XYZ file of C-alpha atoms in Angstrom:
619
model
C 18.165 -8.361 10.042
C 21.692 -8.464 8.847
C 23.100 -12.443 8.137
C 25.366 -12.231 10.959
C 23.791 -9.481 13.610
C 27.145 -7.769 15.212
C 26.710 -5.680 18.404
C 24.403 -2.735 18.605
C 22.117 -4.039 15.429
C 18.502 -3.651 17.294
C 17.292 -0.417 18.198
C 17.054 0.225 21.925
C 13.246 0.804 22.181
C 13.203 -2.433 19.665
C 11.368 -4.304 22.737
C 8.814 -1.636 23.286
C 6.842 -2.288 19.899
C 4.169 0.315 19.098
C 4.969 1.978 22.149
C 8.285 3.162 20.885
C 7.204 6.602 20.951
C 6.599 6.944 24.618
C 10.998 7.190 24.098
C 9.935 11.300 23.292
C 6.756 11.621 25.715
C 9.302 13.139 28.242
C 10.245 15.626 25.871
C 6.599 16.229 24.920
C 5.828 16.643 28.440
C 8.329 19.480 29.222
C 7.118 21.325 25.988
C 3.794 21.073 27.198
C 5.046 21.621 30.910
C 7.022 25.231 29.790
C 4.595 26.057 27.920
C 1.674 26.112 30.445
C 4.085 27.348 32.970
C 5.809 30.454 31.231
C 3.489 30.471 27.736
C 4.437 30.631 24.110
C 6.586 33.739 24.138
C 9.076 31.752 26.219
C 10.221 29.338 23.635
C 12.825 30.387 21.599
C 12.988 29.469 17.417
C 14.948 26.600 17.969
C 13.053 24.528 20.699
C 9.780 25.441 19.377
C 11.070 24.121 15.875
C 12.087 20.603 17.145
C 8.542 18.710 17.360
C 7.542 20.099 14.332
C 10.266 19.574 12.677
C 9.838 15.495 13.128
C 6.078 15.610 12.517
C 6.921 17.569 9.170
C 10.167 14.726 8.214
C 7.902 12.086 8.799
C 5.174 13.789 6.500
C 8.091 14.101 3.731
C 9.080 10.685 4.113
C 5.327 9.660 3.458
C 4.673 12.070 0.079
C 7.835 10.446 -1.216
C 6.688 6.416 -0.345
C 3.164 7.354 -2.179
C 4.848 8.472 -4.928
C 7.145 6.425 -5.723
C 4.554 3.511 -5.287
C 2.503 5.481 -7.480
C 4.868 5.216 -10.440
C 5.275 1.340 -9.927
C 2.079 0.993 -10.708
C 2.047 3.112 -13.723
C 5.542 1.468 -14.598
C 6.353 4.605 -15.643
C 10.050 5.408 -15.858
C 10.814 2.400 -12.896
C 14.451 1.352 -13.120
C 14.470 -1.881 -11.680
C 11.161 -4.095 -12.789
C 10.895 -6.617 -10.100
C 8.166 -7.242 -7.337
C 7.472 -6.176 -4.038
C 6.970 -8.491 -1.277
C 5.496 -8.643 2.479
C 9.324 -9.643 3.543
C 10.564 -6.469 2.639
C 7.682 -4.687 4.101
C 7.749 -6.017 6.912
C 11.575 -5.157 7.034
C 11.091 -1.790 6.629
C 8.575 -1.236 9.031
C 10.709 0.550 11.065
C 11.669 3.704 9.255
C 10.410 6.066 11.726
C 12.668 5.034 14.456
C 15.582 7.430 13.182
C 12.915 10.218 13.253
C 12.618 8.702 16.895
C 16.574 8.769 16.813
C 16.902 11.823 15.658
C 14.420 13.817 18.103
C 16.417 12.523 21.138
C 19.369 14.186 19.322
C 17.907 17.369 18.856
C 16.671 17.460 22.444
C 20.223 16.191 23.798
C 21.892 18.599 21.848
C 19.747 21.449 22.825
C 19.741 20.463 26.619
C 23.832 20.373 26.571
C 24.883 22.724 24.156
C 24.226 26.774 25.684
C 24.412 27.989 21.723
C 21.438 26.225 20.910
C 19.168 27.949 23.198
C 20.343 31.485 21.033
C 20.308 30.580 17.561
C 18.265 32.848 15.125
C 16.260 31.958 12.907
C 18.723 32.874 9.858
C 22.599 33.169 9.172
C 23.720 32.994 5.863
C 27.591 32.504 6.426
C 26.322 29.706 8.874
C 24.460 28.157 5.764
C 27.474 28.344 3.234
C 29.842 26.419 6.094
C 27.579 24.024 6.054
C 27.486 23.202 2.411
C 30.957 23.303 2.202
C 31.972 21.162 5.190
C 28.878 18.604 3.623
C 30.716 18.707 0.242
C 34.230 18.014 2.071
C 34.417 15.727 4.640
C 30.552 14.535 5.372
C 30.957 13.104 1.474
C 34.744 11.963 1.209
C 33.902 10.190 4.651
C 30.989 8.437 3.808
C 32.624 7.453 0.975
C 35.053 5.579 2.692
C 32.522 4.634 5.199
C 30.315 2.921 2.769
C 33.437 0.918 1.101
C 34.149 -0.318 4.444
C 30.831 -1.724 5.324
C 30.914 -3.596 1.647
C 33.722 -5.231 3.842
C 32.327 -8.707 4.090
C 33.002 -8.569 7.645
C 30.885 -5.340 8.337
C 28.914 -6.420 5.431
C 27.622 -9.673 6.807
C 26.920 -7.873 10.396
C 25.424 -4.327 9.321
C 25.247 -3.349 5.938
C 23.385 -6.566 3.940
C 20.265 -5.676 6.332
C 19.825 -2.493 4.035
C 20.817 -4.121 0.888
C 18.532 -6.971 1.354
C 16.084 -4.443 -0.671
C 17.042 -4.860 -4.255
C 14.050 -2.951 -5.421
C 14.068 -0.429 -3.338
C 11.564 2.597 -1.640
C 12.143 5.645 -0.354
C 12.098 4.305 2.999
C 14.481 1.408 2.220
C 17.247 5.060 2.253
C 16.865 4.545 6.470
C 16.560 0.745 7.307
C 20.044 0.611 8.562
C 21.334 -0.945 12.179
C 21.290 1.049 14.899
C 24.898 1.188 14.914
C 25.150 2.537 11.573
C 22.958 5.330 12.495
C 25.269 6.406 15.307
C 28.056 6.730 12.729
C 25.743 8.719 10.107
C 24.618 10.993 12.865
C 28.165 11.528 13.806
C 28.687 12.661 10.153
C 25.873 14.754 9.674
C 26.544 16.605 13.218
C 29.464 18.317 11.441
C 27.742 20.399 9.024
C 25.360 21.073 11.610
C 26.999 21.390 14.622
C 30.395 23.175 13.575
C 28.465 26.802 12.646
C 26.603 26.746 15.742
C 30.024 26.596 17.662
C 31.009 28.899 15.304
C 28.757 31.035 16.151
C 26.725 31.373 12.764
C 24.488 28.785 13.005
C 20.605 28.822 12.695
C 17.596 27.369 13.137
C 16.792 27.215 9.571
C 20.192 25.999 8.574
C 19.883 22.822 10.215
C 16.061 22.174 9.613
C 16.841 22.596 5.790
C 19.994 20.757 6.011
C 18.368 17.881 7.224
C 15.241 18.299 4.610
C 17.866 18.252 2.411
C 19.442 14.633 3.559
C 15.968 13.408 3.420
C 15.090 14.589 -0.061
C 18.105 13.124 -1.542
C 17.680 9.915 0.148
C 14.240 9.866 -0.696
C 15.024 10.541 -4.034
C 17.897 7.950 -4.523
C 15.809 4.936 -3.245
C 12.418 5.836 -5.009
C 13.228 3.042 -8.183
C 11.946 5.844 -10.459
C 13.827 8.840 -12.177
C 12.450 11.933 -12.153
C 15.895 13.985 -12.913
C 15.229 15.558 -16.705
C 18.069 15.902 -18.685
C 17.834 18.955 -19.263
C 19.177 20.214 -15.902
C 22.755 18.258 -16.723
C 23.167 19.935 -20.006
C 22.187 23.098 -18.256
C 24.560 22.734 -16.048
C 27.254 19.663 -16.592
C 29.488 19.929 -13.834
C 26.185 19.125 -11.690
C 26.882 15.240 -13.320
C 29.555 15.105 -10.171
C 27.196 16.951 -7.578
C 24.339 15.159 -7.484
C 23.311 11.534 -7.912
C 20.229 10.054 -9.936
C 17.637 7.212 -8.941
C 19.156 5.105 -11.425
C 22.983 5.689 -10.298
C 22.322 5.172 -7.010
C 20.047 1.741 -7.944
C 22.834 0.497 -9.885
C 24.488 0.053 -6.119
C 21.954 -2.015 -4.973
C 21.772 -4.235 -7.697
C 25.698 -4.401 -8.648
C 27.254 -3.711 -4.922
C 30.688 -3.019 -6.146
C 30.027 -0.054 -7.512
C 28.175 4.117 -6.717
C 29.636 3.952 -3.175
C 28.851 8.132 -2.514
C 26.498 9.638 -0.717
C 24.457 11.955 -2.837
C 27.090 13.332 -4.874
C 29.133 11.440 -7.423
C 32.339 13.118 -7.512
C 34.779 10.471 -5.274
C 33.381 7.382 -7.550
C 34.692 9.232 -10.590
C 37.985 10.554 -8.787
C 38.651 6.748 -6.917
C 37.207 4.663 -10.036
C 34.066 3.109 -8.517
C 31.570 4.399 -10.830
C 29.807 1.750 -12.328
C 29.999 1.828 -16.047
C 26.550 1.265 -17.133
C 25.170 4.346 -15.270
C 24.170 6.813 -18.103
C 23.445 3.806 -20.407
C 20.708 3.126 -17.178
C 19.469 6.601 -16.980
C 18.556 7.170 -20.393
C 16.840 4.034 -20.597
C 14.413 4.684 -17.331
C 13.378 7.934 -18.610
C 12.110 6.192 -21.830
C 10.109 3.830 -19.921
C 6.495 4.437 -20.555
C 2.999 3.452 -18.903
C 1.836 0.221 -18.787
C -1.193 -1.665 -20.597
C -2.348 -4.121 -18.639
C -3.805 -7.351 -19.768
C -6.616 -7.109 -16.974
C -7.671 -4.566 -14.737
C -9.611 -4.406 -11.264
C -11.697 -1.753 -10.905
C -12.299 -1.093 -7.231
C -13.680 1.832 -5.066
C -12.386 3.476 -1.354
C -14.526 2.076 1.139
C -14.283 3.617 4.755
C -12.382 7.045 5.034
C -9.636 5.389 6.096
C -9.462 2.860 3.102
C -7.387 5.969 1.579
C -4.169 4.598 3.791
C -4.700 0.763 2.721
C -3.850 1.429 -0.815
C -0.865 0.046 -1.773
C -0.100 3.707 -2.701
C -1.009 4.589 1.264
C 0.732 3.799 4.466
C 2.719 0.543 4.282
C 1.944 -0.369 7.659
C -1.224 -0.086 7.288
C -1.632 -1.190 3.844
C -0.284 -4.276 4.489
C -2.434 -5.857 7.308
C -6.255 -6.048 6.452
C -8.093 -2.886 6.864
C -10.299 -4.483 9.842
C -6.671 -4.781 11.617
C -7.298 -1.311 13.750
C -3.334 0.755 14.181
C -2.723 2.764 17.237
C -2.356 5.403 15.267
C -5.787 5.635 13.463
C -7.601 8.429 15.504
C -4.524 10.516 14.033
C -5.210 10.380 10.904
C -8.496 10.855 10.698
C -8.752 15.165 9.974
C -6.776 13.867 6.967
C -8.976 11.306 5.942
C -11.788 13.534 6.041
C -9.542 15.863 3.774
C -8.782 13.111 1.850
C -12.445 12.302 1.092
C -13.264 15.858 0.216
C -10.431 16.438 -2.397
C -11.364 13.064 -3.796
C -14.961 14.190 -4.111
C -14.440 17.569 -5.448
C -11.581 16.396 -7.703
C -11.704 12.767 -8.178
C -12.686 12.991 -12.305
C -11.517 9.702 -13.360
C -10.069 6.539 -11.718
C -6.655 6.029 -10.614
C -3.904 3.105 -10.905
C -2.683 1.863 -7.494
C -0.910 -1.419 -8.204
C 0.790 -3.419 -10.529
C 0.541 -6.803 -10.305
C 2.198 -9.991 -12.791
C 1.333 -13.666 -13.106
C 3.299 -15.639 -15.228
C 2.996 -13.802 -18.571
C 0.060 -11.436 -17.495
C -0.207 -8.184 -16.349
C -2.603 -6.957 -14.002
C -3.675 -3.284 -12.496
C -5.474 -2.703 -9.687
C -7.494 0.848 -11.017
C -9.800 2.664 -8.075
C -13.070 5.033 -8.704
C -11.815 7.900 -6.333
C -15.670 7.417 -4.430
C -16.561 5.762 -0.967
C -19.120 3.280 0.337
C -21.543 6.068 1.594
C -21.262 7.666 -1.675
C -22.591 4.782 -3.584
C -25.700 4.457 -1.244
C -26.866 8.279 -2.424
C -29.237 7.715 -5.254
C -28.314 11.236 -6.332
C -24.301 10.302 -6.958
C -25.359 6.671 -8.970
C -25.202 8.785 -12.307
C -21.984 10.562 -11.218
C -20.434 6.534 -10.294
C -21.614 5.508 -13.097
C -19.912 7.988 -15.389
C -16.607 7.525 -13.522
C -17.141 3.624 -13.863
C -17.955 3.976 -17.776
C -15.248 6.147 -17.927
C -12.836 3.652 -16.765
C -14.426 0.891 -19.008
C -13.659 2.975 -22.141
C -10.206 4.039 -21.346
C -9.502 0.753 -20.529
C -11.160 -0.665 -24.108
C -9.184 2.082 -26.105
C -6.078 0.922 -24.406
C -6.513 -2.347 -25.635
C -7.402 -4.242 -21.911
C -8.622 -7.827 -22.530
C -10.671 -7.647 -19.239
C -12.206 -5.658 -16.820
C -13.684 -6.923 -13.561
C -15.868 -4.893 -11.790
C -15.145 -5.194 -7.848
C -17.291 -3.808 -4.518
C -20.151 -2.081 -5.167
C -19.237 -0.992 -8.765
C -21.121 -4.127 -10.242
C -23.759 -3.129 -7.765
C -27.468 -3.767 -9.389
C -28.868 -1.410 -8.748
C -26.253 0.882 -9.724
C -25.397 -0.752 -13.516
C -26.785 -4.436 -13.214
C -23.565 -5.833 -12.672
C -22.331 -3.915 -15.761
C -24.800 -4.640 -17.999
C -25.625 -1.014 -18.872
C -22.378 -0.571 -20.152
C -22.312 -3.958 -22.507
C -25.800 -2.786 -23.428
C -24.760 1.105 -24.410
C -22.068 -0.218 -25.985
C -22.523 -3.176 -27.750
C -18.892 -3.294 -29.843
C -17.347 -3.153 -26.457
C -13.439 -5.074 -26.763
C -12.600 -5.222 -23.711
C -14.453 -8.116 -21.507
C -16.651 -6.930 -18.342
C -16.487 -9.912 -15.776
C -19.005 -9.233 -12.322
C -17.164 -12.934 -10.969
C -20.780 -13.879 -9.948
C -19.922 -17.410 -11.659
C -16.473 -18.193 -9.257
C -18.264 -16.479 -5.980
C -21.072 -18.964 -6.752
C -18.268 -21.484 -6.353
C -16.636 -20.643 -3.503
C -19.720 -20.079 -1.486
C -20.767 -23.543 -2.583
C -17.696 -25.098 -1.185
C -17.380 -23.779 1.949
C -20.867 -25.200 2.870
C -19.946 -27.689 5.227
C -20.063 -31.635 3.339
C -23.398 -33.301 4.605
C -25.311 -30.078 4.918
C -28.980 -31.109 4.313
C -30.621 -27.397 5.600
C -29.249 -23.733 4.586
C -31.363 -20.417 5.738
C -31.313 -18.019 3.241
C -31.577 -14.398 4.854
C -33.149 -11.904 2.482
C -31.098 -10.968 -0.262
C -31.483 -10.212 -3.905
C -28.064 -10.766 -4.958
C -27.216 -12.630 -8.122
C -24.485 -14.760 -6.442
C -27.009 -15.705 -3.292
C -30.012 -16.730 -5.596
C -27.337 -18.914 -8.057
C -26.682 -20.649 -4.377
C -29.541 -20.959 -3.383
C -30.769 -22.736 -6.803
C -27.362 -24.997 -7.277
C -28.477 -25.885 -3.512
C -31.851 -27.155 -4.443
C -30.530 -28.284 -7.418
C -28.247 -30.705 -5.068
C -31.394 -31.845 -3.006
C -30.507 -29.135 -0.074
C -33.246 -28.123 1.441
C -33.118 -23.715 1.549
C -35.419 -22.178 3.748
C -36.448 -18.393 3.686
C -38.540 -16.210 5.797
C -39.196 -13.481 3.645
C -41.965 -13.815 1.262
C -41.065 -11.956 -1.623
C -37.537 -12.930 -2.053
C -39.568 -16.678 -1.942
C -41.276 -15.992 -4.573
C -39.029 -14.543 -7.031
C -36.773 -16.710 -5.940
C -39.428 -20.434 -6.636
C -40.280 -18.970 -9.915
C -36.703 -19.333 -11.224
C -36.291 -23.141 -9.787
C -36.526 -25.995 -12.266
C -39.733 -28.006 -11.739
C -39.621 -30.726 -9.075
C -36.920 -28.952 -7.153
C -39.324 -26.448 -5.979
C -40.058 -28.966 -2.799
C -36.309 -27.952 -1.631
C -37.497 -24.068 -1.110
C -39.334 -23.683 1.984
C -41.137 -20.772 3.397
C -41.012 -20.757 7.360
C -40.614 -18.457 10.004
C -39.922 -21.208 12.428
C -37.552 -23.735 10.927
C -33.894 -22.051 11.285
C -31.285 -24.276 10.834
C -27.466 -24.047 11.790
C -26.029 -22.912 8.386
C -26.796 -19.761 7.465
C -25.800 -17.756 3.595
C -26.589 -13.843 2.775
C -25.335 -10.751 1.955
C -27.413 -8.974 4.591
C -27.655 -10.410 7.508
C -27.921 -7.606 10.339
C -27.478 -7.924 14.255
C -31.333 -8.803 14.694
C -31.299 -11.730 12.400
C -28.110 -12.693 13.804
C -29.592 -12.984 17.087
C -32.311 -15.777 15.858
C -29.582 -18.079 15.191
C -29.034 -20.869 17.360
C -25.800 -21.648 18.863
C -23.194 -22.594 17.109
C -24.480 -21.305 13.531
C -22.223 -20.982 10.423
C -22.172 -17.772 8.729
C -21.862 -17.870 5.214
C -21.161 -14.394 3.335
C -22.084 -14.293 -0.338
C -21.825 -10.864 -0.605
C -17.689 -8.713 -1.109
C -18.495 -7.218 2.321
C -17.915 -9.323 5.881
C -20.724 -9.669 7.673
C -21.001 -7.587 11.175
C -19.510 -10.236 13.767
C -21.785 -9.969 16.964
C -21.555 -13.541 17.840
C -18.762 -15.022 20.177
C -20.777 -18.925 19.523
C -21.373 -18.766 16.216
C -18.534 -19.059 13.342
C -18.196 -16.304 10.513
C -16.108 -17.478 7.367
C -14.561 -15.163 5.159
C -16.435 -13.404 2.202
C -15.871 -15.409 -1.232
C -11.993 -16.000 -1.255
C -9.202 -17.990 -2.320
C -5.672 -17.811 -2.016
C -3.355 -16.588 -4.645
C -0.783 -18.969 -6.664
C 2.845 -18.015 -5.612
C 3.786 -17.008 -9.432
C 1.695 -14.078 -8.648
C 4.295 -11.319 -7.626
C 4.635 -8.302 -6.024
C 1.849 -8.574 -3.877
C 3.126 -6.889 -0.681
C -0.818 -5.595 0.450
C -3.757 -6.946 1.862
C -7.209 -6.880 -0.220
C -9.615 -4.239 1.932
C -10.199 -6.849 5.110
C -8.933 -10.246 3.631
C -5.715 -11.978 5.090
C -2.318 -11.653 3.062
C -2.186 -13.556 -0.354
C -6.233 -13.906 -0.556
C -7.936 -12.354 -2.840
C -12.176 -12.040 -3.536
C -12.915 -14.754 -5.531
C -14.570 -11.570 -8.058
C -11.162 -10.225 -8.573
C -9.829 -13.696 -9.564
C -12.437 -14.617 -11.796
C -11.247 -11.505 -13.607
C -7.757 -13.192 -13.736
C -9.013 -16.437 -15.082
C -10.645 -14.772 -18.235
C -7.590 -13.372 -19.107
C -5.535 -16.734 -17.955
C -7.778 -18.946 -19.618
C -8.718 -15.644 -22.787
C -12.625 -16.356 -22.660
C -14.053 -14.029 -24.998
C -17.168 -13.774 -23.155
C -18.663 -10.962 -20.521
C -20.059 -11.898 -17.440
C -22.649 -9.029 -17.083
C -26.335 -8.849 -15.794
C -28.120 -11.990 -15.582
C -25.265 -13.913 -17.767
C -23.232 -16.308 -15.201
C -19.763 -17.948 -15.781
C -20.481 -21.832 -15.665
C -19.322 -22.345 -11.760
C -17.744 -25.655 -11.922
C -15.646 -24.693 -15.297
C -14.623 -21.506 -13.239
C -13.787 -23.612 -10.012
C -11.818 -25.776 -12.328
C -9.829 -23.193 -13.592
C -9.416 -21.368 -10.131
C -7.980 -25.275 -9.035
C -5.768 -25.179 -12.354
C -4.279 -21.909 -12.169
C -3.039 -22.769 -8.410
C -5.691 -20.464 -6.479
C -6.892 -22.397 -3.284
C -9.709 -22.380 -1.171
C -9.805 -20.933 2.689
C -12.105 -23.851 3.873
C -13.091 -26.942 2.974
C -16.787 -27.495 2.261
């Protein structure tokens, strides 16, 4: 929102929400009406073109987001090196709604204007008058345009809404009032609307016209360059036809200065250009990849986990993934395609975020697998190539540590990463499985005064370590499966064996596990306390019984650009495995925490506490 609203600021469908779309179901609904009524051969090229011509913008739009967010967390060739946060996401929520915009236009325009209804497909005069009359006035007006809304008056009511991105996105090119949008449509219906009463318009001309405003838009808000030099020494004069990333940052960052559109020509002829701007150019094509100091490697988990990347849909991305959109059933034929290409292709792991902490950097690196995949006994030796893969890239690049997150410290996929310390024993980089602060947390959100935990069966490293510092405390842990008893006795110290009990009977009110399924679930008595120790929430089928988080904290705010949620954890929480990775580096222990090897909890607690990460509950 601008600092002063002025009239006409909120979109008109503002108060319908996620509903906003229903705005086009009439126009849907006449499509579909004509074309049950008088079939396919009755459309003509320009009203079949207009639905697909907003699915296909709003496609564009999304290619250019991923990519841009994509190179910031590679770092590579970024122009302006600042975070990310949910504020501006949350700001910019609403690109879509001049798609929205924009389709009422096209079916306004075709309902009152008879030319429409005839246009072919093709006219190349139509075409040329259109770049010309975009090179002429649509430029020199927006121009002036622009300057005037740098006016603090219009400024303080319209424009500082837009520029309230300094580090901007592709989609930071359309978060604009509504009111400015009525004056940019105004300006971009001349090139479009002048040939068709011309008679030479076309279909194409205007579809590739308006690909063409969203490309460079795209393209000027994407805080990476991607324009080669060699094109401007190709061809100079195009210095004064077409912008940059990094001239048309400068604008958001300096204000006074890169006022056009998308081509430079009227800041050279009026004196606005802002003197820094080839200095700025040549200096974000030099900018190179990124070492990190630590890196997270993660895995996809449901086909849709491909959209809650960072590098996915924003609105998606940043809510946790358990958050269902209204959307979802859409996108599923693409996450299905998604999962394929990333099976058939996916050779190595992939960076999607960049993260900072005080002096450290951090990446967020993903094995391009899913959850299902790492149940298949026949893909463990193809996960654990792609995991060792990582590992060794990451040692070569000089990484102080790795943390192994989801299933990709699973044990009996690697041991938590002990295969890989073992098969390479000169290993720099540190492997950290976080078993030691997960310990930790689990320990302290056991309710103070607890004299009775149920254990459900589970083999996990971080349950048994709970289960032992439990006894170890005089808390009495009860079990029902035999096995898991006795592995689990023969690793107590003597005389604390009397705190683990066998019984089938005895179920008390607090209950820890990594697997505990709707059956088991059902034996509780009211009003039990669920306890996860595993990365995964546990299956909610209760209504009377209370389900805490998995192992969490929340994060310090010197950690920046953290504008997504961790898989199903709240905003600014992260697994208390990914943060132990942070605290080796923080703290530069020179140890792994691998196998059977644990982190000593309270010393990792202590350094959690110190380092400003917080706990969700109190214990």
């Amino acid at each position: 929102m601008a600092t002063r609203p002025g009239p006409l600021t909120e979109w008109p469908w503002q108060w319908m929400g996620n509903f906003k779309y229903l705005v086009l179901a009439p126009a849907a609904l006449h499509t579909a009406h004509r074309v049950a009524t008088k079939g396919w051969g009755d459309l003509d090229p320009a009203y079949a073109t207009m639905l697909p011509a907003l699915l296909l913008r709003m496609i564009h739009n999304q290619i250019w987001i991923t990519l841009s967010r994509y190179q910031m967390a590679r770092r590579k060739n970024v122009i302006v090196d600042r975070s990310i946060e949910f504020e501006q996401v949350d700001r910019e929520r609403s690109w879509d709604d001049q798609i929205i915009f924009n389709g009422l236009e096209f079916y306004l325009a075709y309902a009152m204007i008879p030319n429409v209804r005839l246009l072919p497909v093709w006219r190349t005069d139509g075409a040329i008058i259109t770049v010309l009359l975009h090179m002429g006035p649509v430029e020199f007006l927006y121009y002036w345009f622009h300057r005037a809304l740098h006016h603090h008056f219009l400024y303080s009511r319209y424009h500082s809404h837009h520029h309230a991105s300094i580090v901007t996105e592709p989609i930071t090119s359309v978060i604009h009032p509504f009111a400015e949008h009525v004056v940019y449509f105004m300006l971009f219906s001349i090139p479009t609307l002048t040939p068709i009463f011309m008679g030479c318009g076309s279909v194409l001309g205007v579809v590739l016209y308006i690909a063409y405003i969203d490309f460079m838009n795209n393209m000027g808000h994407c805080n990476f360059e991607l324009v080669p030099k060699w094109i401007f020494k190709a061809f100079p004069p195009l210095k004064y036809l077409m912008y940059t990333p990094s001239f048309h940052s400068l604008h958001h960052t300096q204000f006074r200065t890169n006022y056009s559109l998308f081509m430079p020509f009227y800041d050279y002829m009026y004196n606005t250009i802002d003197k820094s701007s080839d200095v700025l150019y040549e200096k974000s094509l030099k900018v190179t990849d990124e070492t990190p100091d630590l890196v997270h490697l993660t895995h996809m988990t449901t086909l849709q986990s491909t959209y809650h990347l960072r590098i996915g849909i924003a609105s998606i991305a940043s809510k946790p993934s358990d958050n269902p959109v209204w959307y979802s059933w859409m996108i599923w034929p693409v996450a299905w395609l998604s999962m394929i290409l990333a099976w058939v292709y996916g050779s190595s792991a992939f960076v999607i975020e960049r993260l900072r902490m005080k002096k450290f950097k951090m990446q967020t690196w993903t094995i391009p697998r899913y959850n299902f995949q790492y149940g298949m006994n026949w893909e463990r030796e193809s996960i654990n190539s792609l995991i060792e893969k990582a590992i060794l890239d990451a040692d070569e690049r000089g990484v102080k540590v790795l943390s192994l997150g989801l299933l990709n410290q699973a044990k009996t996929l690697n041991r938590s990463g002990e295969l890989f310390i073992q098969k390479y024993p000169k290993l720099r980089v540190r492997l950290v499985d976080g078993s030691g602060l997960a310990t930790a947390v689990v320990l302290k959100s056991i309710p103070l005064g607890t004299k009775k935990v149920f254990l459900s069966g589970s083999t996990s490293k971080v349950a048994h370590a709970t289960a032992i510092v439990l006894c170890e405390k005089g808390v009495q842990v009860i079990m029902n499966q035999k096995k898991e008893y006795d592995m689990l006795r023969s690793r107590l110290p003597e005389g604390r064996t009397v705190y683990l009990k066998f019984s089938n009977k005895d179920i008390p009110q607090i209950w820890i596990g990594d697997r505990i399924d709707d059956k088991q679930q059902q034996r509780a008595p009211k009003g039990t306390i669920f306890v996860p120790t595993s990365q995964f929430p546990l299956k909610k089928i209760r209504k009377d019984c209370t389900y805490l988080s998995t192992p969490a904290m929340k994060i310090p705010e010197t950690m920046e650009n953290v504008h997504t949620c961790e898989n199903w954890l709240p905003r600014r929480v992260m697994s208390a495995w990914r943060i132990a990775g942070i605290l080796h580096a923080l703290e530069g222990w020179d140890t792994h925490e691998c196998g059977d090897d644990m982190m000593d909890i309270e010393k990792t607690w202590s350094a959690a506490i110190k380092h400003g990460f917080a706990p969700l509950t109190k214990g």
